[in-house]
Coordinates of C-alpha atoms in Angstrom, one line a residue:
M1 CA 0.0 -0.1 0.0
A2 CA 2.9 2.3 0.6
E3 CA 4.1 2.1 -3.0
A4 CA 0.5 2.9 -4.1
M5 CA 0.3 5.9 -1.9
E6 CA 3.8 7.2 -3.2
S7 CA 2.3 6.8 -6.9
L8 CA -0.8 8.5 -5.9
S9 CA 1.2 11.4 -4.3
R10 CA 3.0 11.9 -7.7
R11 CA -0.3 12.1 -9.6
F12 CA -2.9 13.4 -7.2
A13 CA -3.2 15.9 -4.3
F14 CA -4.9 14.8 -1.1
E15 CA -7.5 17.1 0.2
D16 CA -9.7 17.0 3.2
R17 CA -12.3 14.2 3.9
G18 CA -10.8 11.6 1.6
R19 CA -10.8 13.7 -1.5
W20 CA -8.3 13.4 -4.2
R21 CA -7.5 16.0 -6.9
S22 CA -5.5 15.3 -10.1
T23 CA -2.5 17.5 -10.4
L24 CA -1.6 16.6 -14.0
A25 CA -3.1 18.0 -17.2
R26 CA -3.8 14.6 -18.6
P27 CA -7.2 13.2 -19.9
A28 CA -6.8 10.3 -17.7
N29 CA -4.5 9.1 -14.9
A30 CA -4.3 5.7 -13.5
V31 CA -2.6 4.1 -10.4
G32 CA -2.4 0.7 -9.2
L33 CA -3.7 0.0 -5.6
S34 CA -2.8 -2.9 -3.2
M35 CA -3.7 -3.5 0.4
V36 CA -2.4 -6.6 2.3
T37 CA -4.0 -5.8 5.6
G38 CA -6.4 -3.5 7.2
G39 CA -9.1 -1.6 5.3
L40 CA -10.1 1.8 3.9
E41 CA -13.1 4.1 4.4
S42 CA -13.6 7.5 3.2
E43 CA -16.3 10.1 4.2
F44 CA -18.8 11.3 1.7
H45 CA -16.8 13.4 -0.8
S46 CA -16.7 14.5 -4.4
H47 CA -14.0 15.7 -6.8
R48 CA -14.1 17.4 -10.1
E49 CA -12.8 14.6 -12.2
S50 CA -14.6 11.5 -12.9
Q51 CA -13.3 8.2 -11.4
L52 CA -13.2 4.6 -12.4
F53 CA -12.4 2.1 -9.7
F54 CA -11.4 -1.5 -11.0
L55 CA -11.1 -4.3 -8.5
E56 CA -8.8 -7.1 -9.5
R57 CA -9.1 -9.0 -6.0
G58 CA -10.8 -8.2 -2.8
E59 CA -14.1 -6.3 -1.9
V60 CA -15.2 -2.7 -2.1
T61 CA -18.5 -1.1 -1.6
C62 CA -19.6 2.5 -2.5
E63 CA -22.6 4.5 -1.6
A64 CA -23.4 7.2 -4.1
S65 CA -26.5 8.5 -5.9
N66 CA -28.8 7.1 -3.3
A67 CA -27.5 3.5 -4.0
L68 CA -25.1 1.0 -2.6
W69 CA -22.7 -0.8 -5.0
I70 CA -20.8 -3.9 -4.4
I71 CA -17.6 -4.2 -6.6
P72 CA -16.7 -7.8 -7.0
P73 CA -13.4 -8.9 -8.8
R74 CA -13.2 -8.0 -12.4
S75 CA -15.8 -5.3 -12.0
A76 CA -15.4 -1.6 -12.1
L77 CA -17.4 1.3 -10.6
W78 CA -17.8 4.6 -12.5
I79 CA -18.4 7.8 -10.6
P80 CA -18.8 10.8 -12.6
G81 CA -17.3 14.2 -11.5
G82 CA -19.1 16.0 -8.8
V83 CA -21.0 13.0 -7.4
L84 CA -21.0 12.6 -3.7
H85 CA -19.8 9.0 -2.7
K86 CA -18.3 7.0 0.1
I87 CA -16.1 4.1 -0.4
R88 CA -15.2 1.1 1.9
G89 CA -12.7 -1.6 1.2
R90 CA -11.2 -4.5 3.1
A91 CA -7.9 -6.3 2.6
P92 CA -6.4 -8.1 0.8
L93 CA -7.3 -5.8 -2.0
E94 CA -5.8 -5.2 -5.4
G95 CA -7.1 -3.0 -8.3
Y96 CA -6.5 0.3 -10.2
G97 CA -8.0 3.7 -9.7
V98 CA -8.4 6.2 -12.8
F99 CA -9.2 9.8 -12.6
M100 CA -10.6 11.3 -15.9
E101 CA -11.1 14.8 -17.1
P102 CA -15.1 15.1 -17.0
D103 CA -15.1 16.4 -20.7
A104 CA -12.2 14.1 -21.9
A105 CA -14.5 12.0 -24.1
P106 CA -18.2 11.9 -25.2
N107 CA -20.5 9.0 -24.5
L108 CA -19.3 8.2 -21.1
P109 CA -22.0 7.1 -18.6
A110 CA -23.7 10.1 -17.1
E111 CA -24.6 8.5 -13.7
C112 CA -22.8 6.2 -11.2
C113 CA -22.8 2.7 -12.3
A114 CA -21.0 -0.8 -12.2
V115 CA -19.6 -1.9 -15.3
S116 CA -18.1 -5.2 -16.6
V117 CA -14.4 -5.2 -17.5
T118 CA -13.3 -7.1 -20.6
P119 CA -9.8 -8.5 -20.9
L120 CA -8.9 -5.7 -23.3
F121 CA -10.3 -3.1 -20.8
R122 CA -8.3 -4.6 -17.9
E123 CA -5.1 -4.6 -20.0
L124 CA -5.6 -0.9 -20.9
L125 CA -5.9 0.0 -17.2
V126 CA -2.7 -2.0 -16.4
R127 CA -0.8 -0.3 -19.3
L128 CA -2.0 3.2 -18.4
A129 CA -1.0 2.7 -14.8
A130 CA 2.4 1.7 -15.9
R131 CA 3.0 4.9 -18.0
P132 CA 4.9 8.0 -16.7
A133 CA 2.6 10.4 -14.9
L134 CA 3.4 13.1 -17.6
Y135 CA 2.8 10.5 -20.5
D136 CA 3.0 11.8 -24.0
L137 CA -0.3 13.5 -25.2
D138 CA 0.5 12.4 -28.8
G139 CA 1.4 9.0 -30.3
P140 CA 1.0 5.6 -28.6
D141 CA -0.1 6.9 -25.2
A142 CA -2.8 9.2 -26.6
R143 CA -4.1 6.2 -28.6
L144 CA -4.1 3.9 -25.6
V145 CA -6.2 6.5 -23.7
A146 CA -8.6 6.9 -26.6
V147 CA -9.2 3.1 -26.7
L148 CA -9.7 3.1 -22.9
F149 CA -12.5 5.8 -23.2
D150 CA -14.1 3.8 -26.1
E151 CA -14.0 0.7 -23.9
L152 CA -15.7 2.5 -21.1
A153 CA -18.4 3.8 -23.2
A154 CA -19.2 0.4 -24.5
A155 CA -18.9 -1.4 -21.3
T156 CA -22.0 -3.5 -20.1
I157 CA -23.7 -2.2 -17.0
E158 CA -24.0 -4.7 -14.3
K159 CA -26.7 -5.3 -11.7
H160 CA -24.7 -4.7 -8.6
R161 CA -26.8 -1.8 -7.4
L162 CA -29.0 -1.6 -4.4
P163 CA -31.2 1.4 -4.2
M164 CA -30.9 3.1 -0.9
P165 CA -33.8 5.2 0.5
A166 CA -33.5 8.5 2.2
D167 CA -36.5 8.1 4.5
Q168 CA -35.3 7.5 8.0
R169 CA -37.9 4.8 8.7
L170 CA -36.8 2.9 5.6
R171 CA -33.0 3.3 6.6
K172 CA -33.9 1.6 9.8
L173 CA -35.5 -1.2 7.7
V174 CA -32.5 -1.3 5.5
D175 CA -30.1 -1.6 8.5
A176 CA -32.1 -4.3 10.1
M177 CA -32.5 -6.4 7.0
A178 CA -28.8 -6.1 6.0
E179 CA -27.8 -7.2 9.6
N180 CA -29.9 -10.2 9.5
P181 CA -30.7 -11.1 5.9
A182 CA -31.9 -14.6 6.8
D183 CA -34.9 -13.1 8.7
G184 CA -37.7 -14.0 6.2
A185 CA -40.3 -12.0 8.0
T186 CA -43.3 -10.8 5.7
M187 CA -43.7 -7.2 4.5
G188 CA -46.6 -6.7 7.2
T189 CA -44.2 -7.8 10.0
W190 CA -41.4 -5.6 8.9
A191 CA -43.9 -2.7 8.6
R192 CA -44.9 -3.2 12.1
R193 CA -41.4 -3.3 13.3
I194 CA -40.6 0.2 11.8
G195 CA -43.9 1.7 12.8
V196 CA -45.7 2.0 9.5
G197 CA -48.7 0.3 7.7
E198 CA -47.9 -2.5 5.1
R199 CA -49.3 -0.4 2.2
T200 CA -47.3 2.5 3.5
L201 CA -44.0 0.6 3.5
N202 CA -44.5 -0.6 0.0
R203 CA -45.5 2.8 -1.3
L204 CA -42.5 4.4 0.4
L205 CA -40.1 1.9 -1.0
V206 CA -41.5 2.2 -4.5
R207 CA -41.3 6.0 -4.4
E208 CA -37.8 6.1 -3.1
T209 CA -36.1 3.0 -4.7
G210 CA -38.4 2.1 -7.6
L211 CA -38.6 -1.4 -6.3
S212 CA -41.4 -3.2 -4.5
F213 CA -40.6 -4.8 -1.1
G214 CA -39.9 -8.2 -2.6
R215 CA -37.8 -7.0 -5.5
W216 CA -35.8 -4.8 -3.0
R217 CA -35.1 -7.7 -0.6
Q218 CA -34.1 -9.9 -3.6
Q219 CA -31.5 -7.1 -4.8
L220 CA -30.2 -6.8 -1.2
H221 CA -29.7 -10.7 -1.2
I222 CA -27.8 -10.5 -4.6
V223 CA -25.5 -7.7 -3.2
L224 CA -24.8 -9.5 0.0
A225 CA -24.2 -12.8 -2.0
L226 CA -21.6 -11.1 -4.2
Q227 CA -19.9 -9.6 -1.0
R228 CA -19.8 -13.0 0.6
L229 CA -18.7 -14.8 -2.5
S230 CA -16.1 -12.3 -3.1
R231 CA -14.6 -13.2 0.4
G232 CA -14.5 -16.8 -0.6
A233 CA -17.6 -18.2 1.1
S234 CA -19.1 -21.4 -0.4
V235 CA -22.4 -21.3 -2.1
Q236 CA -23.9 -23.6 0.6
S237 CA -22.9 -21.1 3.4
V238 CA -24.1 -18.1 1.5
A239 CA -27.6 -19.7 0.9
S240 CA -27.7 -20.6 4.6
D241 CA -26.7 -16.9 5.7
L242 CA -29.5 -15.4 3.5
G243 CA -32.1 -17.6 4.8
Y244 CA -32.7 -19.9 1.9
E245 CA -34.0 -23.5 2.6
S246 CA -31.6 -25.0 0.1
A247 CA -28.6 -24.1 -1.9
S248 CA -30.6 -24.9 -5.1
S249 CA -33.2 -22.4 -4.4
F250 CA -30.5 -19.8 -3.8
V251 CA -28.8 -20.8 -7.1
T252 CA -32.1 -20.5 -9.0
M253 CA -32.6 -16.9 -7.8
F254 CA -29.0 -15.9 -8.4
R255 CA -29.1 -17.4 -11.9
K256 CA -32.4 -15.7 -12.9
A257 CA -30.9 -12.3 -11.7
L258 CA -27.4 -12.5 -13.1
G259 CA -27.6 -15.1 -15.8
A260 CA -25.2 -17.6 -14.4
S261 CA -25.0 -19.8 -11.2
P262 CA -22.9 -18.2 -8.3
A263 CA -20.1 -20.7 -9.0
R264 CA -19.8 -20.0 -12.6
Y265 CA -20.3 -16.3 -12.1
M266 CA -17.3 -16.1 -9.6
A267 CA -15.2 -18.6 -11.6
R268 CA -15.3 -16.3 -14.6
R269 CA -14.3 -13.2 -12.5
L270 CA -11.4 -15.0 -10.7
G271 CA -10.2 -16.7 -13.8
R272 CA -10.7 -20.2 -12.4
L273 CA -11.6 -23.1 -14.8
T274 CA -13.0 -25.3 -11.9
L275 CA -16.3 -24.8 -10.0
D276 CA -16.3 -24.2 -6.2
Q277 CA -16.6 -27.5 -4.4
G278 CA -20.0 -28.5 -3.7
A279 CA -21.6 -25.7 -5.8
Q280 CA -24.0 -26.4 -8.7
P281 CA -23.1 -25.5 -12.3

């Protein structure tokens, strides 16, 4: 981590409350990040530049734009310039951070989102992070950055987003459900616990998150599953932690939501050719 911080200091200036500011007149600047022990946590902050955070290994969550994102391995989070966000991570962690001028390229995502990272996209990030801080604005370096922007504009948006309500009663619900996701209480029971009617609960959730109670709880389970799987938990243990009666019912839900079983989904991201022991294909 010390090497990464030294590299950061050459390319970015640290401001208050976890904020970084690029000090170089370049359309994009990248730096490799590595953490063996400990964790990181920022306060809510924003910066002028847009930011891309790519995770090679480990686990990072980000709260921004009224949503919580989990960044599993081989995914990236895009944060446009000026967007308030708060990042948490835990070691072991490896990845890359890229700061981009907000007007450096057209067609980049206008809102915060999680995006898939192709092998080409990853290699472009690695190559850019290895270039000198004051890389050449013409020739091969300029073409590398241009292709990076093209890949980002064409990247597939992933379903790693959990809408977060602002209503304090709903935040109480969110905290309780996240702390004990295996609690399968009905919407009516949860409504009574936070002191509102069942219809009121569903109406508030739809208004603030765009999702019904059932859909929101399923998305919570997906985000928590990705978090646990990224830590190396087995499919069976994740299914149990989330309150599913069997691993197969959890796998069915996961496959419908993300298009692959948990084992295959994580195997692709971690570059493994074999499935987790005991997991279904």
